[in-house]
Short mmCIF file of C-alpha atoms in Angstrom, two decimals:
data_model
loop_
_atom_site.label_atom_id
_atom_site.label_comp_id
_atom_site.label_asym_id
_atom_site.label_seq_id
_atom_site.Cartn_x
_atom_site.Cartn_y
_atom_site.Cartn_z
CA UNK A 1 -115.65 -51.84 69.33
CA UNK A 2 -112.71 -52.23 67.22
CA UNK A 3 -109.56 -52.54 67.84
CA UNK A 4 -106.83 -51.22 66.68
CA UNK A 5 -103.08 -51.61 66.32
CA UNK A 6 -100.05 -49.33 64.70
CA UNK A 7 -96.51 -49.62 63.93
CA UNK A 8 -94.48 -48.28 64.67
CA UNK A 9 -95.30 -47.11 68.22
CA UNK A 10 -92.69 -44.78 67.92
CA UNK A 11 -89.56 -43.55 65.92
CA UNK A 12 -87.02 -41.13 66.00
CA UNK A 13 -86.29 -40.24 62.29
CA UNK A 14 -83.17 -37.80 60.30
CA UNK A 15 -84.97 -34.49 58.94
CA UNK A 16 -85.10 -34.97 54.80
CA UNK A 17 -86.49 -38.89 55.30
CA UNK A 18 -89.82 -40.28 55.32
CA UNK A 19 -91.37 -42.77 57.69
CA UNK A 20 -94.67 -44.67 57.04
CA UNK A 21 -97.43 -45.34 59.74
CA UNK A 22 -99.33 -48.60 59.11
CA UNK A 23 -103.07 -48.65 61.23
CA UNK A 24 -104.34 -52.34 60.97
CA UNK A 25 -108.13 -53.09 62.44
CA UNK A 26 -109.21 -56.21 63.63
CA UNK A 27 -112.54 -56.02 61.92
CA UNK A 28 -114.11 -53.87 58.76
CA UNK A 29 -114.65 -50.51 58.88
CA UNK A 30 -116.52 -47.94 57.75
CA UNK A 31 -114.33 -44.67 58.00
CA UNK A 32 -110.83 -44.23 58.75
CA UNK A 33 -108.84 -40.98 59.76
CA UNK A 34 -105.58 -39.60 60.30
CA UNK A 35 -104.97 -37.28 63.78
CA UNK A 36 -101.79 -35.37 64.67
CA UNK A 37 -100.89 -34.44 68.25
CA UNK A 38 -98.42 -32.31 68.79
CA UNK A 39 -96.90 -32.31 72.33
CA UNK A 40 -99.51 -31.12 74.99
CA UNK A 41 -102.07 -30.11 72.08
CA UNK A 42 -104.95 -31.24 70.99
CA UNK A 43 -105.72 -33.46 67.90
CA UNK A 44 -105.82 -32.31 64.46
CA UNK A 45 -107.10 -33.82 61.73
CA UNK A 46 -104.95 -34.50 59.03
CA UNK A 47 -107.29 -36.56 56.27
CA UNK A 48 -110.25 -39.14 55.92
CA UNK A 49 -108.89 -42.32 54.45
CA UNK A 50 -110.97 -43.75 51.66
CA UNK A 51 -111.08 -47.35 50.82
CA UNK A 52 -109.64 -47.61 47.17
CA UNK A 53 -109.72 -43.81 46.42
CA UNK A 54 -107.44 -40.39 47.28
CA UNK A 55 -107.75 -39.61 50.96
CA UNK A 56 -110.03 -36.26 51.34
CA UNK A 57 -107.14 -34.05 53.21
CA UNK A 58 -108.25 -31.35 55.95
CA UNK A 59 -107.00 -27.38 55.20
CA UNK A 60 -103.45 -26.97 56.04
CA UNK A 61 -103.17 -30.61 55.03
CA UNK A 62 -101.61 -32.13 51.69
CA UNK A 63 -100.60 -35.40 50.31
CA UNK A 64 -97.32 -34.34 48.88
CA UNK A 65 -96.56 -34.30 52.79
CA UNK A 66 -98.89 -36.66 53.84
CA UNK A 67 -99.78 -39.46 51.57
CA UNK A 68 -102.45 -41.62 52.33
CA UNK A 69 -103.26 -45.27 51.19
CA UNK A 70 -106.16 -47.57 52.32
CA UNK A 71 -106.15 -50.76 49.70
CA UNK A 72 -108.92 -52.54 51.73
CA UNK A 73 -111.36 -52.02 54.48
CA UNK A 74 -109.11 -53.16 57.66
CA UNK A 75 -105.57 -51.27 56.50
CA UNK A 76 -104.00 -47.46 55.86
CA UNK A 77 -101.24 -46.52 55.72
CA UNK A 78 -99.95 -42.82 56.30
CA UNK A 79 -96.10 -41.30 55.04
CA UNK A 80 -94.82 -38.53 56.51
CA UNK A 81 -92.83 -36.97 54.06
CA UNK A 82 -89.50 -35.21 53.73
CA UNK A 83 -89.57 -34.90 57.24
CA UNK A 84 -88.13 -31.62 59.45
CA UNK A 85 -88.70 -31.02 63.22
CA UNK A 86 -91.99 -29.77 63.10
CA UNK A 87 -94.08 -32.91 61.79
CA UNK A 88 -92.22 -34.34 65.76
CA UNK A 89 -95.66 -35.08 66.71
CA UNK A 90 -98.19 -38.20 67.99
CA UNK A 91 -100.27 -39.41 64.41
CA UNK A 92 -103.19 -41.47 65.41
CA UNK A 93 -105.27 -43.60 63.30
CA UNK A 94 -109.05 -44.14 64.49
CA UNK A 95 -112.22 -46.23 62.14
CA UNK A 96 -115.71 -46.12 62.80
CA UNK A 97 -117.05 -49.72 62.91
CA UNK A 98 -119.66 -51.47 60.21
CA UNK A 99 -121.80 -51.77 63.33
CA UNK A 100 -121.28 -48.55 65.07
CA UNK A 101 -120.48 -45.72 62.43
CA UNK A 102 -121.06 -42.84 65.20
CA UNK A 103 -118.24 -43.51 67.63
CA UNK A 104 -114.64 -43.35 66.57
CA UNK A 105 -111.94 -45.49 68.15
CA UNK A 106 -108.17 -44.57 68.11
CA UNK A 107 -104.73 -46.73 67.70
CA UNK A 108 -101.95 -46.43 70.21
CA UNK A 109 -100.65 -43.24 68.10
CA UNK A 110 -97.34 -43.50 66.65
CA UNK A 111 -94.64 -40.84 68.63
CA UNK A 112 -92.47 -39.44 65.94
CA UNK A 113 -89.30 -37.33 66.69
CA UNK A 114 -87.88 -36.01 63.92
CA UNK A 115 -84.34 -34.74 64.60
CA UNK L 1 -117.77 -25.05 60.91
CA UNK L 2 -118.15 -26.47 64.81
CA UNK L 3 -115.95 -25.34 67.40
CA UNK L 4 -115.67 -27.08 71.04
CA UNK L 5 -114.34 -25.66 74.09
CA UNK L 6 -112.91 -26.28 77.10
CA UNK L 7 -112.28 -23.96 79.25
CA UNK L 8 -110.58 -25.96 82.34
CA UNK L 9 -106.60 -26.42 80.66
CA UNK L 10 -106.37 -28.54 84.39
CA UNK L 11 -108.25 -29.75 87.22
CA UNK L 12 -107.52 -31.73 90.60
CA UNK L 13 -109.70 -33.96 92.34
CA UNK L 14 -109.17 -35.98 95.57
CA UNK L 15 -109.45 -39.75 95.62
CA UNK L 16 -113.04 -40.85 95.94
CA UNK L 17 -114.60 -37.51 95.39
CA UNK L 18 -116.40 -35.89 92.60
CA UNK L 19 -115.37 -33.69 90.02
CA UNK L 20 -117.15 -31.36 86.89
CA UNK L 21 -115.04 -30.99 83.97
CA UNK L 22 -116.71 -28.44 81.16
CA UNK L 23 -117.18 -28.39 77.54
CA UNK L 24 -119.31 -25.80 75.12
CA UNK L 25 -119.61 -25.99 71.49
CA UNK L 26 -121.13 -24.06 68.87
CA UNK L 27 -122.99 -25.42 65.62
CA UNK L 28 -125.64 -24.60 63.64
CA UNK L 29 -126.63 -28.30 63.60
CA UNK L 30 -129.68 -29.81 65.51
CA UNK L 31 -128.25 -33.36 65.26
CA UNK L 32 -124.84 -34.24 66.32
CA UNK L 33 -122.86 -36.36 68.35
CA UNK L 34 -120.94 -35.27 71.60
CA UNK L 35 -118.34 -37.50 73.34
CA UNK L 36 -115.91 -37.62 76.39
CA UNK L 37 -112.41 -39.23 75.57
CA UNK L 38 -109.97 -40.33 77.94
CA UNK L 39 -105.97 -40.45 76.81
CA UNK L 40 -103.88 -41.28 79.86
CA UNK L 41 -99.92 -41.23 79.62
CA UNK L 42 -99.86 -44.22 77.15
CA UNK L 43 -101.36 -41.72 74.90
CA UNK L 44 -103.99 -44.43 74.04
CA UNK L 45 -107.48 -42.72 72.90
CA UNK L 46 -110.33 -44.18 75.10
CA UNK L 47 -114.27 -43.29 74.68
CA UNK L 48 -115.36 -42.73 78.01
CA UNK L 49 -118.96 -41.48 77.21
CA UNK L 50 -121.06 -40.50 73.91
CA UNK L 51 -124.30 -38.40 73.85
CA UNK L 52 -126.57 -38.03 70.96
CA UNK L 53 -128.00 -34.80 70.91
CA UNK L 54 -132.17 -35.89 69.96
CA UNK L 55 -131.97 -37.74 73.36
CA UNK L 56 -133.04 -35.76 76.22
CA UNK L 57 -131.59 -37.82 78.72
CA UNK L 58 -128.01 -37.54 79.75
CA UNK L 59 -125.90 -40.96 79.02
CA UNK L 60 -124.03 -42.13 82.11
CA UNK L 61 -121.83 -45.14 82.04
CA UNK L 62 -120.87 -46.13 85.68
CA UNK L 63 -119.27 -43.92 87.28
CA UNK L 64 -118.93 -41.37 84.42
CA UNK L 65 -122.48 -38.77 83.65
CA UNK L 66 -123.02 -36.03 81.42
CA UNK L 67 -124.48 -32.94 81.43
CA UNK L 68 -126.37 -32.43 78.43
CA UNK L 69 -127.65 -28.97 77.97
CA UNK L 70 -128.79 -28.35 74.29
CA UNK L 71 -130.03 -25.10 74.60
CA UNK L 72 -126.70 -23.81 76.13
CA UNK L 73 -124.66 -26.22 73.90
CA UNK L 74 -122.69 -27.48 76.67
CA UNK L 75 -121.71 -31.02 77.43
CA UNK L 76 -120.14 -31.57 80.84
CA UNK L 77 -118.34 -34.86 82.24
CA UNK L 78 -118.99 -35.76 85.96
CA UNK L 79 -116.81 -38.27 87.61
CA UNK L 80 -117.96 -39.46 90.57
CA UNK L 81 -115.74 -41.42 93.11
CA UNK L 82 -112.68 -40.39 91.34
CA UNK L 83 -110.10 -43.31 91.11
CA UNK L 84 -106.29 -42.80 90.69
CA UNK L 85 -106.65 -44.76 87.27
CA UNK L 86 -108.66 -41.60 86.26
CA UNK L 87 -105.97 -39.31 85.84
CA UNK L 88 -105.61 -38.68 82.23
CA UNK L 89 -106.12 -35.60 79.86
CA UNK L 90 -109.66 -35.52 79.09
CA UNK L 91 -111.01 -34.59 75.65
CA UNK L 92 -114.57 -33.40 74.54
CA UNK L 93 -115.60 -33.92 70.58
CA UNK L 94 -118.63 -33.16 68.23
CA UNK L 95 -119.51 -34.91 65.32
CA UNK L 96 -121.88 -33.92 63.05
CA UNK L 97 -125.02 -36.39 62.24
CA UNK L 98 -125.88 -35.18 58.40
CA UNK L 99 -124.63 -37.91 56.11
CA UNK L 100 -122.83 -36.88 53.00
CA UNK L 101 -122.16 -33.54 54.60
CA UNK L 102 -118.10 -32.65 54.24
CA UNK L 103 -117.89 -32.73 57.58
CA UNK L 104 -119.64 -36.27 57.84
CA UNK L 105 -117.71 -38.83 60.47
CA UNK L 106 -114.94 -35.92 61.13
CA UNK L 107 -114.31 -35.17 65.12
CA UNK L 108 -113.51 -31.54 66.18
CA UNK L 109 -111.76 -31.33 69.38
CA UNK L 110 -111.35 -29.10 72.54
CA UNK L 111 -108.64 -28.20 73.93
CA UNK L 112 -108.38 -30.73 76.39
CA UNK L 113 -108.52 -30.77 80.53
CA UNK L 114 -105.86 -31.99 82.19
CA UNK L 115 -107.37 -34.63 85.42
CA UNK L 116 -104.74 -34.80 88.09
CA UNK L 117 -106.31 -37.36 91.13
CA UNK L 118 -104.46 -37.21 94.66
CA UNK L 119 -104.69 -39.93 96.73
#
């Protein structure tokens, strides 16, 4: 399985700024995705990363908000835009492995407050 | 579009017993994948248990089975000999199977169960 690392783990941010996620895996990848949790919710997906290419974004979901970069196959990055207390929320990263492209595995998740 | 449900927002289980946590979900798929994650309080995602959906028989790893029914589309987690390490929100997913479908490699979600083990 692959394993996966974020930074930051967490941050607590001024509403109007921007903070970027980095998701770094220890191997290539196939796929790579972008999850928000808000607080005692389920995940949402926020967009498919693609390697070299604009990252396909989910309904509700845009990259004026929410850009997306992923230069090569182990690295994405995710920017939460002019931030306000809504986006407060855990953003995940997960990758399907080269050898295992059914079963996603999932970063630490990056815990955002935005105040 | 798939939808996944679980219907148990918590559950308790003693120490060493065994407990049934539930999961439907509805597609019009006949391949897919189903799987059990684990996030404890560190909020760290961990795969617990996949299914494929061609295989008849239900995946168990150690102390963790499912209940595959395909028919009913449900998908439930046993634990058996609950452990205090167990207590965690637990997640059911689908993923589809088609390639190049647009909903190729995406997970959809339940609501999540909420595992509380008492010693």
């Amino acid at each position: 399985s692959a394993v996966i690392s974020q930074k930051p783990s967490r941050d607590i941010c001024q509403r109007g700024t921007s903070l970027t996620i980095q998701c770094q895996v220890d191997s290539q990848v196939t796929m790579m995705f972008w999850y928000r949790q808000q607080p005692g919710q389920s995940l949402t997906l926020i967009a498919t990363a693609n390697q070299g290419s604009e990252a396909t974004y989910e309904s509700g979901f845009v990259i004026d908000k929410f850009p997306i970069s992923r230069p090569n196959l182990t690295f994405s990055t995710l920017t939460v835009s002019n931030m306000s207390p809504e986006d407060s929320s855990i953003y995940l990263c997960s990758a399907t492995g080269q050898a295992d492209q059914e079963t996603q595995y999932f970063g630490p998740g990056t815990r955002l407050l935005v105040l | 579009a798939q939808t996944v449900t679980q219907s148990q927002p918590e559950m308790s289980v003693q120490e060493a017993e065994t407990v049934t946590l539930s999961c439907t979900y509805d597609t019009s798929e006949s391949d897919y994948y189903l799987f059990w994650y684990k996030q404890p309080p560190s909020r760290q995602m961990i795969l617990v248990i996949r299914q494929e959906a061609y295989k008849q028989q239900n995946a168990t790893e150690n102390r963790f089975s499912v209940n595959f029914q395909k028919a009913a589309k449900s998908f439930s987690l046993k634990i058996s000999d609950s452990q205090l390490g167990d207590a965690a929100m637990y997640f059911c997913a689908y993923r589809s199977a088609y390639a190049g479908g647009t909903s190729y490699g995406k997970l959809t979600f339940g609501q999540g169960t909420i595992l509380t083990v008492h010693p």
